[in-house]
Amino acid sequence: VETVELPGRDFHLGAQFHPEFKSRPDRPHPLFYGFVKASVSTWRPRRYHAAMNHFAKIAAQLESHDLDGMLLTNEANRFYASGFHSAGTDGMALVTPEKFYYFTDSRYTEAARRHVQGADIQEVGAGRGYSVLLQEAIQRHHIRRLGFEDAYMTVREHSFYVKALPCELVPAADLLAELRAVKDPEELEILISAQRIAEKALADILNEIRPGVTEKEIAARLQYLMLHYGAEDKSFDPIVVSGPNGSLPHGVPSEKVIQAGEFVTMDFGCIYHGYCSDMTRTVAVGSVTEEMRQVYNTVLAAQKAGIAAARAGMPGRELDAAARKVIEEAGYGDYFTHSFGHSLGLEIHESPNANTRDNTLLPVGAVVSAEPGIYLPGKFGVRIEDVTILREDGCEILTKSPKDLIIL
């Protein structure tokens, strides 16, 4: 056995129609719901992007990390390095100062040779598994200290490679995390495109939300709309919660029917060219109470305070504190139960983060969410989320959807 195979993940597309959502003259597209059976960690871009090759950036960091090479087995990191996607464990990259390698099997070899630039594409086969190809490259480049992704590699895989490879394996996941935290212009362009797709879906779904529709129907419709507008996948399972369910920050869409006088919170995003979007909006149906309006305005003020404070070079906990202070002073501190934000990119949750504990300095070029919330058990919840790009003198808001209180 040359490597450890992980359980496969199935892709399933289904359709569901609801009488409330029949085709009408003011809705040209009949409702079609796409369900993707995959966990949040199922990372699967659908296209190849040779222009996004980052092999050289990784190689440039080897010396400062006291490494002779870097082994990439994680799916997202392989894509970051090569701009090419092969599923699950069906690929491996090796970065050395002198040369870059991409190892894969016969299902992907031809495509890899077409799309991976600047790397030696080698095919695994009978008697020449990944460990054999790695051994040859390690000996060829006299690698003594080989970095590996300790945040991703399993204990079983690590034990195998310790025995199979003639070098020391050195934990080095931070090397990739630090590089991926700073988005280059090409990455930002794709992230913005992913965000625009989610915003188009939001604009459409606001015309669909009314009493009698269920949370599940809204979630399904959002997934379809993002695919319709060009997404390759969802970036995570959409969160759609209403009324008393809104006090669950990560509640699961249910058969609950939307009622007049309730908030509906929608947290969703898509994958486009391998990169994730993420946004949250809370809207009201019919009317709001004074308490609902007060809570909404408090969350919005907190988000604006955090965004106004956001800049590169500050620790994540300081950014979190700027927003949290507004909510605490309004008397809702106990009901803001999560962090202000997280980084995102190839994965929906990356580092560094803006929470109460993270002392990591946020770098120039980091893409960080801004998503405070207030959750009143048994009543309702409000969360508002934008995505920002950090600059030396502040931040730029990538999200363009309106966020003042909307009453449908």
Coordinates of C-alpha atoms in Angstrom, one line a residue, residues 111-315:
A111 CA -5.1 16.8 -17.8
A112 CA -2.2 17.6 -15.4
R113 CA 0.3 17.7 -18.3
R114 CA -2.0 20.2 -20.1
H115 CA -2.6 22.5 -17.1
V116 CA 0.2 22.3 -14.6
Q117 CA 2.9 24.7 -15.6
G118 CA 6.6 24.5 -14.6
A119 CA 6.4 21.1 -12.9
D120 CA 7.5 17.6 -13.7
I121 CA 4.3 15.5 -14.0
Q122 CA 4.9 11.9 -13.0
E123 CA 2.4 9.0 -13.0
V124 CA 2.0 6.4 -10.3
G125 CA 1.4 2.8 -11.3
A126 CA 2.0 -0.8 -10.5
G127 CA 5.2 -1.0 -8.5
R128 CA 5.7 2.8 -8.7
G129 CA 3.4 4.2 -6.1
Y130 CA 3.7 7.7 -4.5
S131 CA 6.3 6.6 -2.0
V132 CA 8.6 5.3 -4.8
L133 CA 8.4 8.5 -6.8
L134 CA 9.0 10.5 -3.6
Q135 CA 12.0 8.4 -2.7
E136 CA 13.5 9.0 -6.1
A137 CA 13.0 12.7 -5.9
I138 CA 14.3 13.0 -2.4
Q139 CA 17.5 11.2 -3.3
R140 CA 17.8 13.2 -6.5
H141 CA 17.7 16.5 -4.6
H142 CA 19.5 15.3 -1.5
I143 CA 16.5 16.2 0.7
R144 CA 17.2 15.7 4.4
R145 CA 14.4 17.8 6.0
L146 CA 11.1 17.5 4.2
G147 CA 8.2 19.7 5.3
F148 CA 4.7 18.1 5.6
E149 CA 1.2 19.4 6.4
D150 CA 0.8 18.5 10.1
A151 CA -2.6 20.2 10.2
Y152 CA -3.9 17.8 7.6
M153 CA -1.9 14.6 7.4
T154 CA -3.4 11.7 9.4
V155 CA -1.4 9.8 12.1
R156 CA -1.6 6.7 9.9
E157 CA -0.3 8.5 6.8
H158 CA 2.5 10.1 8.8
S159 CA 3.6 6.8 10.3
F160 CA 3.7 5.3 6.8
Y161 CA 5.8 8.1 5.3
V162 CA 8.2 8.1 8.3
K163 CA 9.0 4.5 7.5
A164 CA 9.0 4.8 3.7
L165 CA 11.0 8.0 3.1
P166 CA 14.8 8.4 3.6
C167 CA 14.5 11.9 5.3
E168 CA 13.2 13.7 8.3
L169 CA 9.6 14.8 8.2
V170 CA 9.2 18.3 9.6
P171 CA 5.9 19.9 10.6
A172 CA 5.4 22.8 8.2
A173 CA 1.7 23.5 7.7
D174 CA 2.2 27.1 8.8
L175 CA 4.3 27.7 5.7
L176 CA 1.3 27.2 3.5
A177 CA -1.1 28.9 5.9
E178 CA 1.0 32.0 6.0
L179 CA 1.2 32.2 2.2
R180 CA -2.5 31.5 1.7
A181 CA -3.4 34.1 4.2
V182 CA -2.2 36.9 1.8
K183 CA -4.2 36.9 -1.4
D184 CA -2.6 38.1 -4.6
P185 CA -4.5 40.1 -7.2
E186 CA -5.6 37.0 -9.2
E187 CA -7.0 35.4 -6.1
L188 CA -8.8 38.6 -5.1
E189 CA -10.4 38.8 -8.6
I190 CA -11.8 35.3 -8.2
L191 CA -13.0 35.9 -4.6
I192 CA -14.9 39.0 -5.8
S193 CA -16.5 37.0 -8.6
A194 CA -17.6 34.3 -6.1
Q195 CA -19.0 37.1 -3.9
R196 CA -21.0 38.6 -6.8
I197 CA -22.6 35.2 -7.5
A198 CA -23.8 35.0 -3.9
E199 CA -25.1 38.5 -4.1
K200 CA -27.1 37.8 -7.2
A201 CA -28.7 34.8 -5.5
L202 CA -29.6 37.0 -2.5
A203 CA -31.2 39.6 -4.7
D204 CA -33.4 37.0 -6.3
I205 CA -34.3 35.1 -3.1
L206 CA -35.6 38.3 -1.5
N207 CA -38.4 38.2 -4.0
E208 CA -39.2 34.6 -2.9
I209 CA -39.4 35.0 0.9
R210 CA -43.0 35.2 2.2
P211 CA -45.2 33.6 4.8
G212 CA -45.8 30.0 4.0
V213 CA -42.4 29.2 2.6
T214 CA -40.1 26.9 4.6
E215 CA -36.5 27.3 5.7
K216 CA -35.5 24.3 3.6
E217 CA -37.1 25.8 0.5
I218 CA -35.2 29.0 0.8
A219 CA -31.9 27.1 1.4
A220 CA -32.5 24.9 -1.6
R221 CA -33.4 27.9 -3.8
L222 CA -30.2 29.7 -2.7
Q223 CA -28.1 26.7 -3.8
Y224 CA -29.8 26.5 -7.2
L225 CA -29.5 30.2 -7.8
M226 CA -25.7 30.2 -7.1
L227 CA -25.3 27.3 -9.5
H228 CA -27.4 29.1 -12.0
Y229 CA -25.2 32.2 -11.8
G230 CA -22.0 30.2 -12.4
A231 CA -20.9 28.7 -9.1
E232 CA -19.2 25.4 -9.1
D233 CA -20.5 24.3 -5.7
K234 CA -21.7 25.7 -2.4
S235 CA -18.9 26.7 0.0
F236 CA -20.8 25.2 2.9
D237 CA -24.3 24.0 3.7
P238 CA -26.5 27.2 3.8
I239 CA -27.9 28.3 7.1
V240 CA -31.5 29.5 6.9
V241 CA -33.2 30.0 10.2
S242 CA -36.3 32.0 11.1
G243 CA -38.2 33.3 14.1
P244 CA -37.1 31.4 17.3
N245 CA -34.8 29.2 15.2
G246 CA -32.7 32.3 14.5
S247 CA -31.2 32.2 18.0
L248 CA -29.2 29.2 16.7
P249 CA -26.0 30.7 15.1
H250 CA -25.5 27.5 13.0
G251 CA -29.0 26.2 12.9
V252 CA -30.0 23.7 10.2
P253 CA -32.7 24.7 7.7
S254 CA -35.9 22.9 8.7
E255 CA -39.5 22.4 7.6
K256 CA -40.5 25.4 9.7
V257 CA -42.8 27.7 7.8
I258 CA -41.9 31.4 7.7
Q259 CA -44.4 33.6 9.6
A260 CA -45.2 37.3 9.3
G261 CA -43.4 39.3 11.9
E262 CA -40.3 37.1 12.0
F263 CA -36.6 37.5 11.1
V264 CA -35.1 35.2 8.5
T265 CA -31.3 34.8 8.7
M266 CA -29.4 33.4 5.6
D267 CA -25.7 32.5 5.8
F268 CA -24.4 31.1 2.5
G269 CA -21.7 31.2 -0.1
C270 CA -20.4 29.5 -3.2
I271 CA -17.2 28.1 -4.7
Y272 CA -16.0 29.7 -7.9
H273 CA -12.7 28.7 -9.5
G274 CA -11.9 27.0 -6.2
Y275 CA -12.4 30.0 -4.0
C276 CA -15.1 30.6 -1.4
S277 CA -17.6 33.4 -0.9
D278 CA -19.4 33.9 2.4
M279 CA -22.2 36.3 3.4
T280 CA -25.0 36.7 5.9
R281 CA -28.1 38.8 5.8
T282 CA -31.1 39.0 8.2
V283 CA -34.4 40.3 6.8
A284 CA -37.8 40.8 8.4
V285 CA -41.1 39.5 7.0
G286 CA -44.1 41.9 7.2
S287 CA -43.1 43.9 10.3
V288 CA -40.7 44.1 13.2
T289 CA -41.1 44.9 16.9
E290 CA -39.2 47.7 18.6
E291 CA -36.9 45.0 20.2
M292 CA -36.2 43.4 16.8
R293 CA -35.3 46.8 15.3
Q294 CA -33.1 47.7 18.3
V295 CA -31.2 44.4 18.1
Y296 CA -30.8 44.7 14.3
N297 CA -29.4 48.2 14.6
T298 CA -27.0 47.2 17.4
V299 CA -25.6 44.4 15.3
L300 CA -25.2 46.7 12.3
A301 CA -23.5 49.3 14.4
A302 CA -21.1 46.7 15.8
Q303 CA -20.3 45.4 12.4
K304 CA -19.6 49.0 11.2
A305 CA -17.4 49.6 14.2
G306 CA -15.4 46.5 13.5
I307 CA -15.0 47.4 9.9
A308 CA -13.9 50.9 10.7
A309 CA -11.2 49.6 13.1
A310 CA -10.0 46.8 10.7
R311 CA -6.5 47.2 9.3
A312 CA -3.5 45.1 8.6
G313 CA -1.0 44.8 11.4
M314 CA -3.5 44.6 14.3
P315 CA -4.1 41.4 16.2

